[in-house]
Coordinates of C-alpha atoms and ligand atoms in Angstrom, one line a residue:
M1 CA 66.3 255.2 -128.2
C2 CA 68.6 257.7 -129.6
G3 CA 71.7 257.1 -132.4
I4 CA 74.9 258.2 -132.3
V5 CA 77.7 258.6 -135.1
G6 CA 81.3 259.7 -135.6
F7 CA 83.5 260.0 -138.3
A8 CA 87.6 260.7 -138.5
G9 CA 89.2 260.4 -142.0
S10 CA 90.8 262.2 -144.7
R11 CA 87.3 263.1 -146.5
S12 CA 84.1 265.1 -146.0
A13 CA 82.6 264.1 -142.5
A14 CA 79.2 265.5 -143.1
P15 CA 77.6 263.6 -145.8
L16 CA 78.6 260.2 -143.9
L17 CA 77.5 261.3 -140.9
L18 CA 74.5 262.5 -142.4
Q19 CA 74.1 259.1 -144.1
G20 CA 74.7 257.2 -141.0
L21 CA 72.0 259.1 -139.0
Y22 CA 69.4 258.5 -141.5
R23 CA 70.4 254.7 -140.9
L24 CA 69.8 255.1 -137.1
E25 CA 66.6 256.9 -137.6
Y26 CA 64.6 254.2 -136.4
R27 CA 66.4 254.5 -133.1
G28 CA 64.6 258.1 -132.3
Y29 CA 63.5 260.8 -134.6
D30 CA 62.6 263.9 -132.1
S31 CA 65.5 266.3 -133.4
A32 CA 69.0 265.6 -135.0
G33 CA 72.3 267.4 -135.2
M34 CA 75.9 267.3 -136.1
A35 CA 79.1 268.7 -134.7
L36 CA 81.9 269.5 -136.9
L37 CA 85.6 270.7 -136.6
E38 CA 85.8 273.4 -139.1
Q39 CA 89.5 275.3 -139.4
G40 CA 90.0 274.8 -135.7
S41 CA 86.4 275.8 -134.1
L42 CA 83.3 273.6 -133.7
R43 CA 80.4 274.3 -135.8
V44 CA 76.8 272.6 -134.8
I45 CA 74.0 272.2 -136.7
K46 CA 70.8 270.8 -135.0
T47 CA 67.6 271.1 -135.2
R48 CA 63.9 269.6 -134.0
G49 CA 62.4 267.0 -135.8
R50 CA 63.6 264.4 -138.2
I51 CA 67.0 263.9 -140.1
A52 CA 65.4 265.5 -143.1
N53 CA 65.3 268.7 -141.5
L54 CA 69.1 268.5 -140.3
E55 CA 69.6 267.8 -143.9
E56 CA 68.0 270.9 -144.9
K57 CA 69.8 273.0 -142.7
L58 CA 73.3 271.6 -143.5
E59 CA 72.6 272.4 -147.0
A60 CA 71.5 275.9 -146.1
E61 CA 74.3 276.4 -143.8
G62 CA 77.2 274.4 -145.5
P63 CA 79.4 273.6 -147.4
F64 CA 81.4 271.8 -144.5
S65 CA 84.8 271.0 -145.1
A66 CA 85.7 269.0 -141.8
C67 CA 86.8 265.6 -141.9
C68 CA 85.8 264.7 -138.4
G69 CA 82.8 264.8 -136.7
I70 CA 79.7 263.7 -134.5
G71 CA 76.3 263.1 -134.8
H72 CA 72.9 262.2 -133.2
T73 CA 69.5 261.7 -133.5
R74 CA 67.2 261.8 -130.5
W75 CA 64.6 260.1 -129.0
A76 CA 63.5 262.7 -126.2
T77 CA 63.8 261.6 -122.5
H78 CA 64.5 264.5 -120.5
G79 CA 63.5 267.7 -122.1
E80 CA 60.9 268.5 -125.0
P81 CA 62.0 268.0 -128.5
S82 CA 63.5 271.2 -129.3
D83 CA 66.2 272.9 -131.1
I84 CA 68.1 273.6 -127.9
N85 CA 67.9 270.1 -126.5
A86 CA 68.7 268.3 -129.6
H87 CA 72.5 266.9 -129.5
P88 CA 75.3 267.7 -129.6
H89 CA 75.9 269.4 -126.4
I90 CA 78.9 272.0 -126.1
S91 CA 80.7 272.5 -123.1
D92 CA 80.7 276.1 -121.5
N93 CA 83.9 277.2 -123.2
G94 CA 82.6 276.1 -126.3
R95 CA 85.5 273.6 -127.4
V96 CA 84.0 270.2 -126.8
A97 CA 81.1 268.9 -128.5
L98 CA 79.2 265.8 -127.1
V99 CA 76.8 263.3 -128.4
H100 CA 74.9 260.8 -125.5
N101 CA 72.4 257.8 -125.9
G102 CA 71.4 256.8 -122.8
I103 CA 70.1 258.2 -119.4
I104 CA 72.2 260.2 -116.8
E105 CA 70.3 259.5 -113.8
N106 CA 72.3 261.8 -111.3
Y107 CA 72.4 264.6 -113.6
L108 CA 70.4 267.2 -111.4
E109 CA 72.8 266.6 -108.5
L110 CA 75.8 267.0 -111.3
R111 CA 74.0 270.2 -112.7
E112 CA 73.7 271.8 -109.3
M113 CA 77.8 271.1 -108.6
L114 CA 78.3 272.4 -112.2
Q115 CA 76.5 275.7 -111.5
K116 CA 78.1 276.3 -108.3
A117 CA 81.3 275.7 -110.0
G118 CA 79.7 278.8 -112.5
F119 CA 79.0 276.6 -115.7
T120 CA 76.2 277.7 -117.4
I121 CA 73.1 275.1 -118.1
R122 CA 71.6 275.7 -121.5
T123 CA 69.2 272.9 -122.0
Q124 CA 66.8 270.7 -119.9
T125 CA 68.5 267.3 -121.0
D126 CA 70.5 265.0 -118.5
S127 CA 73.0 264.8 -121.3
E128 CA 74.5 268.4 -121.2
V129 CA 76.2 268.0 -117.8
V130 CA 78.6 265.4 -119.6
A131 CA 80.2 267.8 -121.7
H132 CA 80.7 270.5 -118.5
L133 CA 82.3 267.6 -116.8
F134 CA 84.5 266.7 -119.5
Q135 CA 85.6 270.3 -119.8
M136 CA 86.2 270.3 -116.3
Y137 CA 88.6 267.3 -116.7
Y138 CA 90.1 268.2 -120.0
Q139 CA 94.0 268.9 -120.0
G140 CA 94.9 268.3 -123.2
D141 CA 94.4 264.5 -122.9
A142 CA 90.8 263.6 -124.1
V143 CA 91.3 259.9 -122.9
A144 CA 92.1 260.6 -119.8
A145 CA 89.1 263.3 -119.4
L146 CA 86.6 260.8 -120.8
G147 CA 87.2 258.4 -118.3
E148 CA 87.3 260.8 -115.2
T149 CA 84.0 262.1 -116.7
V150 CA 82.3 258.7 -116.7
K151 CA 83.1 258.2 -112.9
R152 CA 80.8 260.7 -112.0
L153 CA 78.1 259.4 -114.2
R154 CA 75.2 257.2 -112.8
G155 CA 73.2 255.5 -115.5
S156 CA 73.4 254.6 -119.0
Y157 CA 75.6 256.2 -121.9
A158 CA 77.1 255.8 -125.1
L159 CA 79.3 258.7 -125.7
G160 CA 81.1 260.4 -128.6
V161 CA 83.1 263.5 -128.2
I162 CA 85.2 266.0 -130.0
T163 CA 87.2 268.7 -129.0
A164 CA 88.6 272.0 -130.8
D165 CA 92.3 271.1 -129.2
A166 CA 92.1 267.9 -131.3
P167 CA 91.2 268.4 -134.9
G168 CA 90.8 265.1 -136.5
Q169 CA 90.2 263.0 -133.1
L170 CA 87.4 261.7 -131.4
V171 CA 86.7 259.8 -128.4
C172 CA 83.9 257.7 -127.3
T173 CA 82.9 255.1 -124.5
R174 CA 79.9 253.4 -123.3
R175 CA 78.1 251.3 -120.6
D176 CA 75.1 249.5 -121.1
N177 CA 74.2 251.1 -124.6
P178 CA 75.6 249.9 -127.7
L179 CA 78.9 251.5 -129.4
I180 CA 80.8 250.0 -132.4
I181 CA 83.5 250.9 -134.2
G182 CA 84.0 250.7 -138.0
L183 CA 87.5 250.1 -139.5
G184 CA 87.9 251.4 -143.0
Q185 CA 91.0 252.2 -145.2
G186 CA 92.5 255.0 -143.2
E187 CA 89.4 256.2 -141.8
T188 CA 86.9 255.2 -138.9
M189 CA 83.5 255.4 -137.9
I190 CA 81.6 255.1 -134.5
A191 CA 77.9 254.1 -134.4
S192 CA 75.0 253.0 -132.3
D193 CA 74.5 250.1 -134.9
I194 CA 75.9 248.4 -137.8
P195 CA 73.8 249.9 -141.0
A196 CA 75.6 253.3 -140.2
I197 CA 79.1 251.9 -140.7
L198 CA 78.6 250.4 -144.1
A199 CA 79.4 253.2 -146.2
V200 CA 82.9 253.1 -144.8
T201 CA 83.3 249.2 -143.7
R202 CA 82.0 246.1 -142.9
E203 CA 84.8 245.4 -140.2
Y204 CA 84.2 246.6 -136.7
I205 CA 84.7 246.4 -133.1
V206 CA 82.2 245.9 -130.4
L207 CA 83.2 248.3 -127.4
S208 CA 83.0 246.7 -124.4
D209 CA 81.6 248.7 -121.0
Y210 CA 83.8 251.1 -119.7
Q211 CA 86.4 250.7 -122.3
V212 CA 87.8 254.3 -123.8
A213 CA 88.5 254.9 -127.2
K214 CA 90.6 257.2 -129.2
I215 CA 90.0 257.4 -132.4
T216 CA 91.9 259.1 -135.6
A217 CA 91.9 258.8 -139.2
G218 CA 92.7 254.5 -139.6
K219 CA 93.8 254.5 -136.0
I220 CA 92.5 253.2 -133.1
E221 CA 93.5 253.1 -129.4
I222 CA 91.3 251.3 -126.6
V223 CA 92.0 251.1 -123.3
D224 CA 89.9 249.5 -120.3
Q225 CA 88.6 251.4 -117.5
W226 CA 91.9 251.2 -115.6
G227 CA 93.9 252.7 -118.7
A228 CA 95.6 249.6 -120.0
P229 CA 95.2 248.8 -123.4
V230 CA 92.8 246.3 -124.8
A231 CA 93.4 244.1 -128.3
P232 CA 90.2 244.6 -130.0
K233 CA 88.6 241.3 -131.3
I234 CA 87.6 242.7 -134.9
E235 CA 84.2 241.3 -136.4
R236 CA 83.1 241.5 -139.9
V237 CA 79.3 242.0 -141.2
T238 CA 77.8 239.1 -142.8
W239 CA 75.0 240.8 -144.6
D240 CA 74.6 243.2 -147.2
I241 CA 73.4 246.8 -146.9
S242 CA 70.7 245.8 -149.2
A243 CA 69.0 244.2 -146.2
A244 CA 68.6 247.3 -144.6
E245 CA 67.2 249.5 -147.5
K246 CA 63.9 249.1 -149.0
G247 CA 64.3 247.2 -151.9
G248 CA 61.4 248.6 -153.8
Y249 CA 58.9 248.4 -150.9
E250 CA 57.2 251.8 -149.8
H251 CA 57.6 250.7 -146.3
F252 CA 60.9 248.4 -144.6
M253 CA 57.6 247.0 -142.7
M254 CA 56.0 245.4 -145.6
K255 CA 59.6 244.4 -146.8
E256 CA 60.1 242.8 -143.5
I257 CA 56.4 241.3 -143.5
C258 CA 57.2 239.5 -146.7
E259 CA 60.5 238.3 -145.6
Q260 CA 59.2 236.2 -142.9
P261 CA 59.5 233.2 -144.4
K262 CA 63.0 233.6 -145.1
A263 CA 63.6 234.7 -141.6
V264 CA 62.0 231.6 -140.2
Q265 CA 63.8 229.3 -142.7
D266 CA 67.0 230.8 -142.0
T267 CA 66.3 230.4 -137.8
I268 CA 65.5 226.9 -138.8
T269 CA 67.4 225.1 -141.3
P270 CA 71.0 225.4 -140.0
R271 CA 70.0 224.0 -136.6
L272 CA 68.4 220.7 -138.0
K273 CA 70.9 217.7 -138.1
N274 CA 69.2 214.3 -138.7
G275 CA 66.1 215.9 -138.3
L276 CA 66.2 217.0 -134.8
P277 CA 67.5 220.2 -133.4
Q278 CA 70.9 220.5 -132.4
L279 CA 71.6 223.7 -130.0
A280 CA 74.6 222.4 -128.1
E281 CA 77.0 224.3 -129.8
E282 CA 75.2 227.5 -129.2
G283 CA 75.3 226.9 -125.3
L284 CA 72.1 225.0 -124.9
T285 CA 73.1 221.9 -123.6
D286 CA 71.0 218.8 -123.0
D287 CA 72.2 219.2 -119.4
M288 CA 71.2 222.3 -118.9
L289 CA 67.6 221.9 -120.5
R290 CA 67.2 218.6 -118.3
K291 CA 68.1 220.1 -115.0
A292 CA 66.0 223.0 -115.2
R293 CA 63.5 223.1 -112.0
T294 CA 61.8 225.9 -113.9
I295 CA 62.5 228.1 -117.0
H296 CA 61.6 231.9 -116.6
I297 CA 61.1 233.7 -119.6
T298 CA 61.8 237.5 -119.6
A299 CA 61.7 240.1 -122.4
C300 CA 59.5 243.1 -123.2
G301 CA 56.6 243.9 -125.9
S302 CA 56.6 241.7 -128.8
A303 CA 59.6 239.5 -127.7
L304 CA 57.4 238.9 -124.6
H305 CA 54.7 238.0 -126.9
A306 CA 56.8 235.1 -128.8
G307 CA 57.7 234.1 -125.0
L308 CA 54.2 233.8 -124.3
V309 CA 53.9 231.1 -127.0
G310 CA 57.5 229.9 -126.0
K311 CA 55.8 229.1 -122.4
Q312 CA 53.3 227.2 -123.9
L313 CA 55.5 225.1 -126.2
L314 CA 57.7 224.1 -123.2
E315 CA 55.1 223.4 -120.8
R316 CA 53.4 221.2 -123.4
L317 CA 56.4 219.4 -125.1
A318 CA 58.8 219.4 -122.4
R319 CA 56.5 219.2 -119.3
V320 CA 58.5 221.7 -117.3
P321 CA 57.1 224.9 -115.4
V322 CA 57.8 228.0 -117.3
S323 CA 57.1 231.7 -116.2
A324 CA 56.7 234.3 -118.9
Q325 CA 57.0 237.9 -117.4
V326 CA 57.7 241.2 -118.9
A327 CA 61.5 242.3 -117.9
S328 CA 60.5 245.6 -116.5
E329 CA 58.3 243.7 -113.7
F330 CA 60.9 240.7 -113.3
R331 CA 63.6 243.0 -112.4
Y332 CA 62.2 244.9 -109.5
G333 CA 59.9 241.7 -108.5
E334 CA 61.6 239.1 -106.3
P335 CA 61.5 236.2 -108.7
I336 CA 62.0 232.8 -107.2
I337 CA 65.1 231.9 -109.3
G338 CA 68.1 230.1 -108.3
P339 CA 71.3 228.1 -110.1
E340 CA 68.5 225.2 -110.6
D341 CA 66.6 227.7 -113.0
L342 CA 67.2 228.6 -116.4
C343 CA 66.2 231.9 -117.7
V344 CA 65.4 232.8 -121.2
V345 CA 65.4 236.2 -122.4
I346 CA 64.2 237.3 -126.0
S347 CA 65.0 240.3 -127.6
Q348 CA 65.5 241.5 -131.3
S349 CA 68.1 244.2 -130.6
G350 CA 70.0 242.5 -127.6
E351 CA 70.1 245.9 -126.0
T352 CA 66.7 246.4 -124.4
A353 CA 67.7 247.9 -120.8
D354 CA 64.8 246.2 -118.7
T355 CA 65.7 242.6 -120.7
L356 CA 69.6 243.4 -120.1
A357 CA 68.8 243.9 -116.5
A358 CA 66.3 240.8 -116.1
L359 CA 69.4 238.9 -117.6
R360 CA 71.7 240.3 -115.3
L361 CA 69.8 239.6 -112.2
A362 CA 69.2 236.1 -113.2
K363 CA 72.8 236.0 -113.6
K364 CA 73.4 237.4 -110.0
K365 CA 70.9 234.7 -108.5
G366 CA 73.1 231.9 -110.6
A367 CA 70.6 231.0 -112.8
Q368 CA 71.7 229.5 -116.1
T369 CA 71.0 231.7 -118.8
V370 CA 70.1 231.6 -122.7
A371 CA 69.5 234.6 -125.0
V372 CA 67.1 234.5 -128.4
V373 CA 68.7 237.5 -130.1
N374 CA 68.6 239.0 -133.6
V375 CA 71.7 241.5 -133.5
V376 CA 74.9 239.9 -133.3
S377 CA 77.3 240.8 -130.7
S378 CA 74.6 242.8 -128.7
S379 CA 75.2 243.3 -125.0
I380 CA 72.3 240.7 -124.3
A381 CA 74.3 238.0 -126.8
R382 CA 77.5 238.8 -125.1
E383 CA 76.2 238.2 -121.8
A384 CA 74.3 235.1 -121.8
D385 CA 75.6 231.7 -121.2
G386 CA 74.0 230.6 -124.2
V387 CA 72.8 232.3 -127.7
L388 CA 70.1 231.2 -130.2
Y389 CA 70.6 233.8 -132.8
T390 CA 67.1 234.7 -134.8
W391 CA 68.8 235.0 -138.6
A392 CA 65.8 237.8 -139.3
G393 CA 68.7 240.0 -140.7
P394 CA 68.4 243.6 -139.8
E395 CA 65.2 244.8 -138.6
I396 CA 64.6 248.7 -139.7
S397 CA 60.9 249.3 -139.1
V398 CA 60.1 250.3 -135.4
A399 CA 57.2 247.5 -135.0
T400 CA 58.7 244.0 -135.3
T401 CA 57.2 241.6 -137.4
K402 CA 59.9 238.9 -139.0
A403 CA 62.2 239.2 -135.8
Y404 CA 58.8 237.7 -133.9
S405 CA 58.4 235.2 -136.3
A406 CA 62.0 234.1 -136.3
Q407 CA 61.9 233.9 -132.4
L408 CA 58.8 232.0 -132.6
A409 CA 61.0 229.7 -134.7
A410 CA 63.8 229.5 -132.4
L411 CA 61.7 229.0 -129.5
Y412 CA 60.0 225.8 -131.3
L413 CA 63.3 224.3 -131.7
M414 CA 63.9 225.1 -128.0
A415 CA 61.1 223.5 -126.9
I416 CA 61.5 220.4 -129.0
R417 CA 64.9 220.1 -128.0
T418 CA 64.0 220.3 -124.2
G419 CA 61.5 217.9 -124.7
L420 CA 64.0 215.4 -125.8
A421 CA 66.4 216.1 -123.3
R422 CA 63.8 215.6 -120.6
G423 CA 62.5 212.4 -122.3
T424 CA 59.1 213.8 -123.2
L425 CA 59.3 213.4 -126.3
G426 CA 60.6 210.5 -128.0
E427 CA 63.2 210.9 -131.2
E428 CA 60.4 210.1 -133.7
E429 CA 58.2 212.4 -132.5
A430 CA 60.7 215.3 -132.1
R431 CA 61.0 214.5 -135.5
Q432 CA 57.6 214.8 -136.6
W433 CA 57.6 218.2 -135.1
C434 CA 60.8 219.4 -136.7
K435 CA 59.2 218.3 -140.1
Q436 CA 55.9 220.4 -139.1
V437 CA 58.2 223.3 -138.0
G438 CA 60.1 222.8 -141.4
E439 CA 56.9 223.5 -143.2
L440 CA 56.4 227.1 -141.8
P441 CA 58.3 228.7 -144.6
R442 CA 56.0 227.5 -147.2
L443 CA 53.1 227.8 -145.1
L444 CA 53.9 231.5 -144.7
E445 CA 54.4 232.2 -148.0
Q446 CA 50.6 230.9 -148.8
M447 CA 49.4 233.2 -145.8
L448 CA 51.0 236.2 -147.7
E449 CA 48.6 235.8 -150.3
C450 CA 46.1 237.3 -147.9
R451 CA 47.5 240.8 -148.5
E452 CA 44.7 242.1 -150.7
Q453 CA 41.9 240.9 -148.5
M454 CA 43.5 242.3 -145.6
Q455 CA 43.8 245.7 -147.3
H456 CA 40.2 245.3 -148.1
L457 CA 39.0 244.8 -144.3
A458 CA 41.5 247.5 -143.4
S459 CA 39.5 249.7 -145.5
L460 CA 36.5 248.7 -144.2
Y461 CA 37.6 249.3 -140.3
A462 CA 40.1 252.3 -140.6
N463 CA 37.9 254.9 -138.9
R464 CA 37.2 252.6 -135.8
Q465 CA 37.6 253.9 -132.6
S466 CA 38.5 250.8 -130.7
M467 CA 39.0 247.2 -131.5
F468 CA 39.0 243.7 -129.7
F469 CA 41.2 240.7 -130.3
I470 CA 39.9 237.5 -128.7
G471 CA 41.5 233.9 -128.6
R472 CA 42.0 230.7 -126.6
G473 CA 45.7 229.2 -125.8
T474 CA 48.3 230.1 -128.4
D475 CA 45.4 232.3 -130.1
Y476 CA 45.4 234.6 -126.9
S477 CA 49.3 235.1 -127.3
A478 CA 49.0 235.6 -130.8
C479 CA 46.1 238.3 -130.1
Q480 CA 48.2 240.1 -127.5
E481 CA 50.7 240.6 -130.4
A482 CA 48.3 241.3 -133.0
S483 CA 46.5 243.9 -130.8
L484 CA 49.9 245.7 -130.3
K485 CA 50.6 245.7 -133.7
L486 CA 47.4 247.2 -134.6
K487 CA 47.7 249.9 -131.7
E488 CA 51.3 251.1 -132.2
L489 CA 50.8 251.4 -135.8
S490 CA 47.5 253.1 -136.5
Y491 CA 47.1 254.5 -133.1
I492 CA 43.7 253.0 -132.8
H493 CA 42.6 251.9 -129.2
S494 CA 42.6 248.0 -129.2
E495 CA 42.7 245.3 -126.6
A496 CA 43.6 241.6 -126.7
Y497 CA 41.5 239.0 -124.2
A498 CA 41.5 235.4 -123.4
A499 CA 38.3 234.8 -125.1
G500 CA 36.6 232.9 -121.9
E501 CA 37.4 236.6 -119.8
L502 CA 35.1 238.4 -121.9
K503 CA 31.9 237.6 -120.0
H504 CA 33.7 238.5 -116.6
G505 CA 33.6 242.2 -117.9
P506 CA 34.9 243.4 -121.3
I507 CA 31.7 242.2 -123.0
S508 CA 30.2 245.4 -121.9
L509 CA 32.5 247.5 -124.1
I510 CA 30.7 245.7 -126.9
E511 CA 28.4 247.9 -128.7
P512 CA 26.7 247.7 -132.3
G513 CA 29.5 248.1 -134.8
T514 CA 32.3 247.2 -132.3
L515 CA 35.3 245.4 -134.3
V516 CA 36.1 242.0 -132.6
I517 CA 38.9 240.1 -134.2
A518 CA 38.7 236.3 -133.2
L519 CA 41.5 234.0 -133.9
A520 CA 40.5 230.4 -133.9
C521 CA 43.4 228.1 -134.9
D522 CA 43.3 225.4 -132.2
P523 CA 40.5 222.9 -133.1
T524 CA 40.4 221.5 -129.6
L525 CA 39.3 225.1 -128.5
T526 CA 37.4 226.5 -131.8
G527 CA 34.2 225.6 -130.2
K528 CA 34.6 227.5 -126.9
T529 CA 36.0 230.5 -128.9
L530 CA 32.9 230.4 -131.4
S531 CA 30.9 230.6 -128.2
N532 CA 31.9 234.0 -127.6
V533 CA 32.0 235.4 -130.9
K534 CA 28.4 234.5 -131.2
S535 CA 27.9 236.4 -127.8
V536 CA 29.4 239.7 -129.4
K537 CA 27.6 239.2 -132.5
A538 CA 24.5 239.0 -130.7
R539 CA 25.5 242.3 -129.2
G540 CA 25.9 243.8 -132.8
A541 CA 29.6 243.5 -132.9
S542 CA 31.3 243.0 -136.6
V543 CA 33.2 240.2 -136.5
I544 CA 36.4 239.0 -138.5
L545 CA 37.5 235.5 -138.1
V546 CA 41.1 234.1 -138.5
T547 CA 40.8 230.2 -138.4
N548 CA 42.5 227.0 -139.7
D549 CA 39.8 224.8 -138.7
P550 CA 38.7 223.2 -141.7
A551 CA 35.0 223.0 -140.0
L552 CA 34.6 226.3 -139.7
R553 CA 36.6 227.3 -142.9
E554 CA 33.8 226.1 -144.8
N555 CA 31.0 227.7 -142.9
P556 CA 31.7 231.2 -142.3
E557 CA 28.4 232.3 -141.3
F558 CA 29.1 233.1 -137.5
C559 CA 31.2 235.9 -138.7
D560 CA 31.2 239.1 -141.2
H561 CA 34.4 238.3 -142.7
L562 CA 36.5 235.1 -142.6
V563 CA 40.4 235.0 -143.1
R564 CA 41.3 231.2 -144.0
A565 CA 44.7 230.3 -142.6
P566 CA 47.0 227.2 -143.6
I567 CA 46.5 224.0 -141.4
C568 CA 49.2 223.4 -138.9
P569 CA 49.4 222.4 -135.2
P570 CA 47.8 224.7 -132.8
L571 CA 51.2 225.2 -131.1
L572 CA 52.7 226.6 -134.3
S573 CA 49.5 228.7 -135.4
P574 CA 50.9 231.9 -134.4
S575 CA 53.4 231.9 -136.9
L576 CA 50.6 231.7 -139.1
S577 CA 47.9 233.7 -137.5
I578 CA 49.9 236.9 -136.8
L579 CA 50.8 237.6 -140.3
P580 CA 47.2 238.6 -141.5
M581 CA 47.4 240.5 -138.4
Q582 CA 50.4 242.3 -139.2
L583 CA 49.0 243.3 -142.6
L584 CA 45.9 244.5 -140.8
G585 CA 47.9 247.0 -138.7
Y586 CA 49.9 247.7 -141.7
Y587 CA 47.2 248.7 -143.9
T588 CA 45.1 250.4 -141.2
A589 CA 47.9 252.9 -140.2
V590 CA 48.7 253.7 -144.3
M591 CA 45.1 254.3 -144.6
R592 CA 44.9 256.7 -141.4
G593 CA 47.9 258.4 -142.9
C594 CA 50.4 257.3 -140.2
D595 CA 54.1 257.1 -140.5
V596 CA 54.2 253.3 -140.4
D597 CA 58.1 252.6 -140.0
K598 CA 58.2 255.4 -137.4
P599 CA 55.3 255.5 -135.1
R600 CA 55.0 258.2 -133.3
N601 CA 56.7 258.4 -129.7
L602 CA 58.2 255.0 -130.5
A603 CA 61.7 254.0 -131.2
K604 CA 63.5 250.9 -131.8
S605 CA 66.2 249.3 -129.5
V606 CA 64.6 250.6 -126.0
T607 CA 68.3 251.3 -124.2
V608 CA 66.4 253.3 -121.1
E609 CA 64.1 252.4 -118.5
Ligands
F6R1 C1 56.4 246.4 -131.1 C2 58.0 246.4 -130.8 C3 58.6 245.9 -129.4 C4 59.6 245.6 -129.1 C5 60.2 245.6 -127.4 C6 61.5 244.6 -127.2 O1 56.2 246.1 -132.5 O2 58.7 246.2 -131.6 O3 57.5 245.8 -128.5 O4 59.4 244.4 -129.4 O5 60.5 246.9 -127.4 O6 62.3 245.0 -128.2 P1 63.7 244.1 -128.4 O7 63.2 242.7 -128.7 O8 64.5 244.7 -129.1 O9 64.1 243.9 -127.1

């Protein structure tokens, strides 16, 4: 949801900012822009569209010699994607340039106040008012001005500001949106995410909410909201930039699909000691898991789909009541949650606004909290009592694949540990479960062999208007994720139904030629799902059946196409059955000419409500 960058050093800023923006493009791609301090005055280059459009414009208007500047890639919230609404925004007197990620909720009242004070509003955005406010408070001290400015703001923000009065200096701050400061040799870079700073450094500081930083080449001063100096904690990026590059694949998504065996392996292996999951060091103590009256899982999108599998795992292995709810509903409902309960939030980015708010609500109500998060030191990771990191590495494709798989892996371990802690699993049984979980990376490699088959199936059905996914139990949870993958990537309308629900309404949508994809990887339920398959076939549907049931795998007469999945316990099967579904979404999107890594209207890391 918008990416911001800034650079202060002694070499040309524009190429570094541009490269940083390319690496943040997954956060939004409606417009892009840059502000540079050239010979004492601000130059702003911005345009509707993608970073490539900005690059063209920079080439046409350059060269630029500035060694300090800020940049932005936008996911439009307030105001259409247009040149004028693109960031950076300039203050009324033209001496302040600002980039913003987030939403200013009270921008209308601020706009009115500013207009009355004689400021001219030029854009439809919520962000522009911040530049004018900064101008209003600026009397030579940018840190003080930014501190005063944010006192007037309601909402969320990560802000980067440069002023014509202070060449070589930028100031920044944040609230509920990510911002890191990369520490290079005599140069400094700010960014919304790590990949953007890697051309300059691997060392960085995560700015905390309300802190304000003043940055010049190689010098950083950070103060808290009361103006007191803060000693920052320096962190180091442990992965290589190649992890955030395509590495020969046509799309990040295909690369990330293929990385799933490793993501699952890396998430499981370090946590297995003596064949059992050890999670206490990460804040998930047996005491916490044993005492939980209820476990509330909350997340958004695919992360919630992982949570739906997690619910079934925890209920079956640990016999604890579990609710799994969309974070945007949880936060505005009146969840029955208190000090006796455990709240588990799941998030790849660790910055999703609704999930963060749900976490804060659970904490406020006194619940213990655990986060399953991919991005190290993200807001959710820092605020939860315990953190289970998913070691999937950077995920760039907007549609998640490997992070979802790693979330499932982390939830398997959590469920087994909870079972042990609550005495519903004996040590030997728990060891057996861990052994099966440990098999998943190998089975995922095996599952990857269906690539050609899925490409072929996509070619047969890519022109359909609508598709349906059906399944029961964990297959139904996997269907929900499969359906989301297909629709978000290929823009084909699709629905996931619990197979048993078909006859209660949705079956009226089935007509000759409708594609139904049935997941049947739980042998105790495949017979039931098969009856549903037969009833849609009787109404002329084409059926793709994904199954690991030996009886069905050898007897494909019930369907038009059979996708064979390796045998594994039903509770673990979504890890395997989702892979051909990710491939189906991918190939269908490619065949329809869709932008696989950057689906329309979407962005990764949804830091707005
Ligand atoms: C879909 C997808 C989204 C995310 C959701 C939550 O492919 O990626 O549905 O799962 O926006 O994001 P995180 O996990 O970052 O909280």
